[in-house]
XYZ file of C-alpha atoms in Angstrom:
535
model
C 82.609 107.618 -20.475
C 81.810 110.750 -18.477
C 79.580 108.706 -16.136
C 82.313 106.111 -15.550
C 84.859 108.861 -14.830
C 82.518 110.336 -12.218
C 82.171 106.937 -10.526
C 85.905 106.342 -10.426
C 86.587 109.854 -9.168
C 84.101 109.361 -6.336
C 85.704 106.039 -5.374
C 89.250 107.412 -5.386
C 88.644 110.808 -3.849
C 89.076 109.455 -0.334
C 92.497 107.940 -1.092
C 95.534 109.631 0.516
C 98.200 110.898 -1.819
C 101.340 108.811 -1.321
C 104.643 110.321 -2.473
C 106.686 107.052 -2.425
C 106.231 103.466 -3.510
C 103.666 101.308 -1.671
C 104.809 97.759 -2.449
C 107.552 97.910 0.240
C 105.113 98.331 3.144
C 102.390 95.907 4.233
C 100.487 98.811 5.763
C 100.444 100.616 2.419
C 99.417 97.427 0.568
C 96.523 96.894 3.004
C 95.334 100.438 2.318
C 95.539 99.870 -1.468
C 93.515 96.638 -1.170
C 90.881 98.577 0.785
C 90.891 101.227 -1.943
C 90.374 98.578 -4.625
C 87.447 97.140 -2.650
C 85.760 100.548 -2.724
C 86.532 100.827 -6.437
C 85.060 97.372 -7.195
C 81.948 98.190 -5.160
C 81.547 101.449 -7.120
C 82.068 99.619 -10.431
C 79.453 97.000 -9.470
C 76.970 99.760 -8.717
C 77.822 101.392 -12.041
C 77.375 98.102 -13.934
C 74.011 97.579 -12.212
C 72.847 101.056 -13.209
C 74.081 100.597 -16.772
C 72.357 97.212 -17.050
C 69.118 98.775 -15.788
C 69.439 101.507 -18.426
C 70.230 98.974 -21.136
C 67.297 96.814 -20.081
C 64.974 99.825 -20.461
C 66.382 100.418 -23.947
C 66.162 96.704 -24.811
C 62.500 96.625 -23.687
C 61.805 99.683 -25.842
C 63.520 98.081 -28.849
C 61.751 94.757 -28.260
C 58.336 96.455 -28.174
C 59.087 98.257 -31.428
C 60.462 95.132 -33.138
C 57.444 93.129 -32.024
C 54.876 95.524 -33.520
C 56.911 96.228 -36.668
C 57.175 92.493 -37.432
C 53.490 92.263 -38.387
C 52.649 91.330 -41.951
C 53.610 94.284 -44.169
C 56.775 93.869 -46.230
C 57.549 97.532 -46.971
C 58.325 100.322 -44.537
C 55.380 102.329 -45.886
C 53.085 99.344 -45.368
C 54.320 98.900 -41.797
C 53.760 102.580 -40.999
C 50.261 102.552 -42.500
C 49.306 99.486 -40.478
C 50.689 100.831 -37.213
C 49.220 104.330 -37.619
C 45.840 102.817 -38.502
C 45.602 100.572 -35.412
C 44.306 102.362 -32.258
C 46.111 100.032 -29.830
C 49.422 100.392 -31.677
C 48.857 104.156 -31.757
C 48.248 104.214 -27.986
C 51.446 102.226 -27.377
C 53.336 104.640 -29.642
C 52.124 107.606 -27.579
C 53.013 105.767 -24.375
C 56.501 104.785 -25.554
C 57.372 108.311 -26.649
C 55.898 110.114 -23.636
C 56.479 107.773 -20.676
C 59.114 105.177 -21.667
C 61.223 107.572 -23.715
C 61.296 110.137 -20.912
C 62.750 107.553 -18.502
C 65.359 106.456 -21.045
C 66.364 110.029 -21.848
C 66.601 111.131 -18.213
C 68.973 108.260 -17.367
C 71.261 108.595 -20.366
C 71.709 112.329 -20.924
C 74.960 112.335 -18.915
C 76.640 109.921 -21.311
C 78.640 111.340 -24.261
C 77.689 108.358 -26.436
C 74.034 109.428 -26.092
C 74.674 112.491 -28.246
C 74.055 110.517 -31.461
C 70.549 109.583 -30.269
C 69.774 113.225 -29.499
C 71.040 114.272 -32.937
C 68.742 111.681 -34.560
C 65.771 113.515 -33.067
C 66.866 117.058 -33.914
C 65.540 118.410 -37.197
C 63.565 115.229 -37.804
C 61.314 115.114 -40.834
C 59.600 112.173 -42.457
C 57.790 111.423 -45.664
C 54.036 111.512 -45.220
C 53.268 108.589 -47.470
C 52.347 106.503 -44.422
C 49.464 108.822 -43.678
C 47.203 107.657 -46.432
C 49.621 107.834 -49.337
C 50.308 111.581 -49.366
C 53.583 112.531 -50.999
C 56.088 114.991 -49.513
C 57.638 115.422 -46.087
C 56.891 117.370 -42.931
C 58.422 118.233 -39.580
C 57.689 115.819 -36.742
C 57.388 116.625 -33.056
C 57.485 114.103 -30.227
C 54.068 113.331 -28.703
C 53.140 115.157 -25.505
C 51.095 114.063 -22.509
C 47.893 115.393 -24.107
C 48.542 113.083 -27.075
C 48.686 110.100 -24.712
C 45.410 111.187 -23.093
C 43.862 111.649 -26.542
C 44.945 108.169 -27.668
C 43.496 106.645 -24.485
C 40.200 108.501 -24.925
C 40.066 107.273 -28.527
C 40.325 103.650 -27.344
C 37.678 104.287 -24.684
C 35.405 105.834 -27.346
C 35.880 102.878 -29.708
C 35.172 100.372 -26.950
C 31.987 102.223 -25.987
C 30.555 103.038 -29.442
C 31.326 99.691 -31.075
C 30.780 97.566 -27.972
C 34.107 95.837 -28.632
C 34.799 92.518 -26.936
C 37.095 93.403 -24.032
C 38.961 90.092 -23.884
C 39.695 90.191 -27.619
C 40.629 93.895 -27.546
C 43.317 93.532 -24.878
C 44.809 90.613 -26.837
C 45.141 92.601 -30.037
C 41.918 91.679 -31.859
C 40.239 94.983 -32.741
C 36.819 94.281 -34.298
C 38.084 91.181 -36.089
C 41.487 92.603 -37.123
C 44.301 90.605 -35.475
C 47.584 92.207 -34.394
C 50.355 91.986 -31.800
C 48.998 95.134 -30.127
C 48.161 93.788 -26.674
C 47.336 95.764 -23.523
C 48.755 95.253 -20.036
C 46.921 95.459 -16.705
C 48.366 98.938 -16.236
C 47.037 99.982 -19.663
C 43.549 98.683 -18.801
C 43.626 100.512 -15.485
C 44.510 103.707 -17.359
C 41.580 103.200 -19.771
C 39.262 102.491 -16.863
C 40.194 105.799 -15.237
C 39.424 107.662 -18.468
C 36.069 105.853 -18.792
C 35.218 106.720 -15.200
C 36.096 110.392 -15.670
C 33.829 110.490 -18.735
C 30.943 109.064 -16.694
C 30.983 105.756 -18.594
C 30.716 103.705 -15.402
C 29.729 100.328 -16.980
C 32.684 100.632 -19.349
C 34.997 101.636 -16.499
C 33.916 98.515 -14.589
C 34.742 96.358 -17.624
C 38.199 97.910 -17.956
C 38.934 97.516 -14.239
C 37.733 93.887 -14.204
C 40.005 93.089 -17.149
C 42.895 94.925 -15.432
C 42.322 92.801 -12.304
C 42.474 89.557 -14.302
C 45.555 90.646 -16.240
C 47.324 91.747 -13.054
C 46.873 88.206 -11.740
C 48.252 86.680 -14.959
C 51.201 89.097 -14.899
C 52.004 88.408 -11.253
C 51.279 92.066 -10.414
C 54.178 93.100 -12.655
C 52.675 96.317 -14.095
C 50.094 97.010 -11.371
C 48.847 95.076 -8.337
C 45.393 93.538 -8.010
C 44.894 95.445 -4.743
C 45.396 98.749 -6.561
C 42.949 97.765 -9.297
C 40.395 96.566 -6.753
C 40.198 100.026 -5.174
C 39.255 101.634 -8.484
C 36.858 98.780 -9.342
C 34.921 99.213 -6.093
C 34.702 102.974 -6.651
C 33.307 102.482 -10.180
C 30.744 99.906 -8.990
C 29.568 102.255 -6.240
C 29.225 105.175 -8.697
C 27.240 103.039 -11.145
C 24.966 101.695 -8.403
C 24.192 105.253 -7.293
C 23.420 106.214 -10.900
C 21.047 103.243 -11.307
C 19.326 103.952 -7.985
C 18.800 107.555 -9.076
C 16.726 106.297 -12.036
C 14.542 103.875 -10.072
C 10.863 104.568 -10.555
C 11.514 106.460 -13.800
C 9.340 104.313 -16.048
C 10.217 104.182 -19.699
C 13.623 105.758 -19.135
C 16.157 105.113 -21.903
C 19.474 103.356 -21.285
C 22.191 105.835 -20.355
C 24.946 103.713 -21.846
C 25.398 101.532 -24.918
C 26.457 98.738 -22.558
C 22.909 98.659 -21.150
C 21.203 98.156 -24.542
C 19.824 94.705 -25.304
C 19.629 94.646 -29.128
C 16.988 91.887 -29.038
C 14.584 93.913 -26.873
C 15.390 97.596 -27.446
C 13.172 99.394 -29.979
C 14.913 102.209 -31.878
C 12.719 105.156 -32.856
C 13.251 107.391 -35.912
C 12.062 110.916 -36.721
C 12.828 114.600 -36.158
C 11.524 114.661 -32.577
C 14.119 112.395 -30.943
C 15.667 113.213 -27.593
C 19.449 113.691 -27.361
C 19.726 110.267 -25.725
C 17.771 108.641 -28.565
C 19.987 110.443 -31.097
C 23.088 109.068 -29.342
C 21.780 105.485 -29.162
C 20.704 105.531 -32.834
C 24.037 107.028 -33.886
C 26.049 104.351 -32.123
C 23.842 101.559 -33.471
C 24.329 102.833 -37.034
C 28.091 103.077 -36.454
C 28.100 99.396 -35.506
C 26.339 98.589 -38.783
C 22.941 97.782 -37.275
C 19.938 98.188 -39.580
C 17.292 100.612 -38.230
C 15.124 100.947 -41.350
C 12.228 98.556 -41.822
C 12.506 95.870 -44.533
C 9.642 97.570 -46.398
C 11.463 100.908 -46.476
C 14.720 99.260 -47.531
C 12.885 97.631 -50.430
C 11.879 101.088 -51.717
C 15.513 102.235 -52.016
C 17.321 101.887 -55.321
C 20.501 102.281 -57.354
C 20.503 103.580 -60.936
C 22.449 105.385 -63.655
C 21.536 109.047 -64.161
C 22.667 111.906 -66.415
C 21.490 114.464 -63.803
C 19.917 116.346 -66.721
C 23.380 117.307 -67.988
C 24.889 116.594 -71.400
C 28.239 116.226 -69.631
C 27.099 112.873 -68.185
C 25.327 111.582 -71.296
C 28.157 109.293 -72.426
C 29.081 108.247 -68.887
C 26.025 108.404 -66.602
C 26.534 108.780 -62.872
C 26.063 105.798 -60.542
C 23.478 106.947 -57.979
C 22.482 105.156 -54.777
C 19.489 106.390 -52.763
C 19.888 105.885 -49.016
C 16.794 107.828 -47.926
C 13.836 109.454 -49.683
C 12.607 112.406 -47.616
C 14.871 114.145 -46.918
C 16.773 112.756 -49.867
C 20.181 111.301 -49.075
C 22.147 109.984 -52.024
C 25.606 108.652 -52.795
C 27.333 109.207 -56.146
C 29.843 106.460 -56.910
C 33.163 106.836 -58.791
C 32.978 110.615 -59.182
C 36.616 111.396 -58.303
C 39.661 109.433 -59.543
C 42.560 108.057 -57.489
C 44.923 110.511 -59.172
C 42.684 113.449 -58.297
C 42.404 112.194 -54.730
C 46.185 112.069 -54.304
C 46.495 115.599 -55.703
C 43.888 116.903 -53.252
C 45.661 115.219 -50.310
C 49.038 116.600 -51.372
C 47.664 120.140 -51.573
C 45.855 119.830 -48.245
C 48.682 118.370 -46.183
C 50.679 121.605 -45.579
C 47.568 123.466 -44.403
C 46.000 120.818 -42.153
C 45.234 122.079 -38.632
C 43.146 120.840 -35.697
C 39.432 121.193 -36.422
C 37.776 124.327 -35.031
C 34.129 125.074 -34.301
C 32.206 128.302 -33.852
C 32.784 129.748 -30.370
C 30.187 130.648 -27.772
C 27.615 133.177 -28.986
C 29.143 132.816 -32.441
C 32.285 134.728 -31.423
C 35.427 133.446 -33.123
C 36.500 129.821 -33.402
C 37.715 127.376 -30.793
C 39.405 123.956 -30.922
C 36.730 121.294 -31.226
C 36.288 118.695 -28.479
C 33.400 117.070 -30.366
C 35.468 116.540 -33.503
C 38.875 114.856 -33.570
C 40.335 115.561 -36.987
C 42.554 117.978 -38.870
C 41.173 120.139 -41.660
C 42.515 122.348 -44.424
C 40.815 124.688 -46.918
C 41.610 124.804 -50.640
C 40.768 127.839 -52.780
C 39.695 127.374 -56.405
C 42.695 129.456 -57.466
C 45.184 127.108 -55.762
C 45.094 124.452 -58.500
C 42.966 123.868 -61.622
C 41.714 120.619 -60.095
C 39.979 122.437 -57.218
C 37.950 124.543 -59.646
C 37.172 121.448 -61.752
C 35.859 119.602 -58.713
C 33.668 122.574 -57.850
C 32.227 122.550 -61.364
C 31.661 118.778 -61.163
C 29.764 119.197 -57.888
C 27.589 121.840 -59.540
C 26.720 119.459 -62.388
C 25.901 116.624 -59.975
C 23.748 118.714 -57.616
C 22.227 121.291 -59.934
C 23.404 124.035 -57.545
C 25.870 126.866 -58.071
C 29.294 126.320 -56.472
C 30.858 129.604 -57.649
C 33.256 130.484 -54.809
C 34.171 133.889 -56.290
C 30.489 134.896 -56.270
C 30.195 133.489 -52.699
C 27.675 130.841 -53.714
C 29.737 128.177 -51.906
C 32.577 127.811 -49.410
C 36.136 126.751 -50.153
C 36.773 123.029 -50.518
C 37.486 121.588 -47.061
C 39.714 118.508 -46.664
C 39.609 116.507 -43.406
C 41.866 113.761 -42.095
C 40.652 111.685 -39.134
C 43.301 110.150 -36.865
C 43.149 107.757 -33.890
C 39.474 107.079 -33.195
C 38.701 110.169 -35.300
C 35.048 111.185 -35.046
C 32.566 114.052 -35.222
C 29.595 114.027 -32.842
C 26.096 114.331 -34.394
C 25.416 117.880 -35.575
C 23.618 119.926 -38.216
C 25.524 121.654 -41.014
C 23.277 124.725 -41.217
C 24.657 127.779 -39.410
C 22.015 130.523 -39.393
C 18.484 129.179 -39.580
C 18.426 128.040 -35.934
C 19.703 131.393 -34.611
C 17.536 134.150 -33.145
C 17.375 137.575 -34.804
C 19.487 138.989 -31.966
C 22.175 136.345 -32.478
C 22.208 136.970 -36.223
C 22.681 140.705 -35.771
C 25.266 140.631 -32.992
C 27.228 137.397 -33.342
C 27.243 136.470 -37.029
C 29.657 138.116 -39.461
C 27.875 140.181 -42.163
C 29.587 138.096 -44.868
C 27.898 134.963 -43.497
C 24.506 136.678 -43.712
C 25.275 137.809 -47.257
C 26.130 134.251 -48.378
C 23.077 132.768 -46.685
C 22.902 129.452 -44.879
C 24.388 126.121 -45.933
C 21.610 124.885 -48.177
C 23.369 121.589 -49.003
C 26.414 119.411 -48.208
C 28.516 117.484 -50.729
C 31.125 115.124 -49.243
C 33.804 113.282 -51.232
C 35.215 110.114 -49.650
C 38.951 110.186 -50.398
C 39.811 106.817 -48.819
C 38.404 103.466 -47.857
C 38.276 102.720 -44.120
C 39.069 99.196 -42.901
C 36.695 99.394 -39.911
C 34.310 102.185 -38.880
C 34.192 105.762 -40.175
C 30.606 105.846 -41.507
C 28.573 109.044 -41.817
C 25.516 108.198 -39.701
C 22.113 109.939 -39.740
C 20.456 108.911 -36.440
C 17.057 110.471 -37.212
C 16.866 108.907 -40.670
C 18.103 105.501 -39.515
C 20.733 105.141 -42.231
C 24.455 105.665 -42.831
C 26.822 106.305 -45.741
C 29.926 104.104 -45.541
C 33.257 105.424 -46.876
C 34.123 104.147 -50.327
C 37.090 105.747 -52.057
C 35.944 107.830 -55.028
C 32.295 108.144 -53.950
C 30.443 111.178 -52.558
C 27.399 111.729 -50.311
C 24.940 114.569 -50.922
C 21.968 115.976 -49.007
C 20.078 119.251 -48.472
C 20.298 120.827 -45.012
C 17.349 123.147 -45.595
C 13.858 122.423 -46.831
C 12.645 124.161 -50.000
C 10.913 126.679 -47.735
C 14.290 127.680 -46.314
C 13.456 126.182 -42.914
C 15.899 123.867 -41.154
C 15.588 120.177 -41.913
C 16.324 118.863 -38.431
C 16.180 115.262 -39.691
C 19.589 115.798 -41.364
C 21.372 115.494 -38.013
C 24.517 113.477 -38.801
C 27.904 112.580 -37.408
C 31.177 110.888 -38.332
C 31.514 107.491 -36.649
C 34.891 106.863 -34.989
C 37.575 105.285 -37.176
C 38.408 101.881 -35.667
C 41.067 100.543 -38.039
C 42.674 102.486 -40.885
C 42.527 106.154 -41.769
C 39.840 108.409 -43.192
C 40.058 111.306 -45.638
C 37.005 113.285 -46.746
C 36.456 116.551 -48.611
C 33.410 118.760 -48.071
C 31.846 121.446 -50.215
C 29.196 123.444 -48.378
C 26.828 125.158 -50.791
C 25.221 128.427 -49.667
C 21.739 129.855 -50.334
C 23.067 132.788 -52.348
C 23.051 131.939 -56.040
C 20.470 129.150 -55.766
C 17.398 131.373 -56.320
C 16.520 129.875 -59.715
C 18.202 126.502 -59.118
C 16.222 125.253 -56.127
C 12.857 126.947 -56.109
C 10.726 127.348 -53.020
C 8.001 124.829 -52.270
C 4.327 125.653 -51.785
C 4.333 124.518 -48.158
C 6.640 125.460 -45.242
C 7.088 121.753 -44.605
C 8.417 121.027 -48.115
């Protein structure tokens, strides 16, 4: 109403104040008709502006109704499906950063808008949609960095998994159908992100798709001429990159897009180059088999008591994924009820993943790992201590946190395209004596290095999310209730560089894991030294 009052006031402000009646004079009536013409013109402008505002709101509502109409019958099911789809997640970020800003800016002057503002203030939602965790938490609107992060996640998924571009923009993400389609403007945005990351072949693919979509849309979201400028720039940059490698015989492909799976020979071992590590990692993420048939035939699954009376009546299901270094998966070692309890405890303490800063000084937000993590002390809940004891029985290593034989239980939740680049878990063995003395906290030295890693999988993942070991040529795929285990150090105490591993990006769904890093201290009589430095 306030907006309408302003319009009417502006239209009438030029009218002269008349102290007597006007119907008795034709001159006065002519002036009143002229006044009404100005008023009608002002009202038409107002109606046009209001219709434009309403159309923005209707488009927003239509987009939401379209994506929320997919499949699931319950609100929780709808939220899980939307939050677990990277294209839906990107559209969510876009709606609440770009579209919402336009709607809000054009409606703040209206009194009737106050109810919408109140709906956003003090908002909190149940967290059951985020993988079934009970409780509620405060929600903030996404910011511009969230939109950039969602776009980079889509770019990462397209690159790592070599997703079919035509299917992706029409809502088919690695075989999972949805209404989550992309516009020409969206593809142009993704192409820019790919270009800025140096992924020129991928940028070209995004720009080519944007050009085609712009034609189908009648240049509604972006014009073909605009797209063509970016496409030519990306082609030129890629040509210059290719020319720079001419004459470099035996050079590896710089991009996944350049790999011909029928001709390219993957190499395994501890002496791989960073580029070979990256290519192997991405191939394993896509589910490609890098181990020879003969080696695969030597792998096995069996029941085992782990030398413990505790498992005598219910032996552990063990799967061997690699022999030396040994990589194994224990199946059904944590129940659904225990998993939900762990998630519930972790949710209030989840924060963006941090990594050790330069020269070991402090921690910094990770750009190589997109997840949130929380740490659970054994004293927080009896279950945490029980899980620590269970890990000790399964591994034969001490997990006594109070004696500093192991770290606190870490819980991680991976979001849109959540990933962790290939890395080693050991912290100290690859540092120089100077670094150890000046940059490492004395407590870390006292505990010793991370001798082993034990990782619970707290959820299934619809697509993606494997733990890939590029130098071993194998991967552990998330299976709710299972756990992966490997040693980071050889028996000699030297680094086992073959244990390089990373978390493949989550394509569809969500991923929860829980890590227990076991330290050298306390393992003196549990894992004895070998006779050779190479053992």
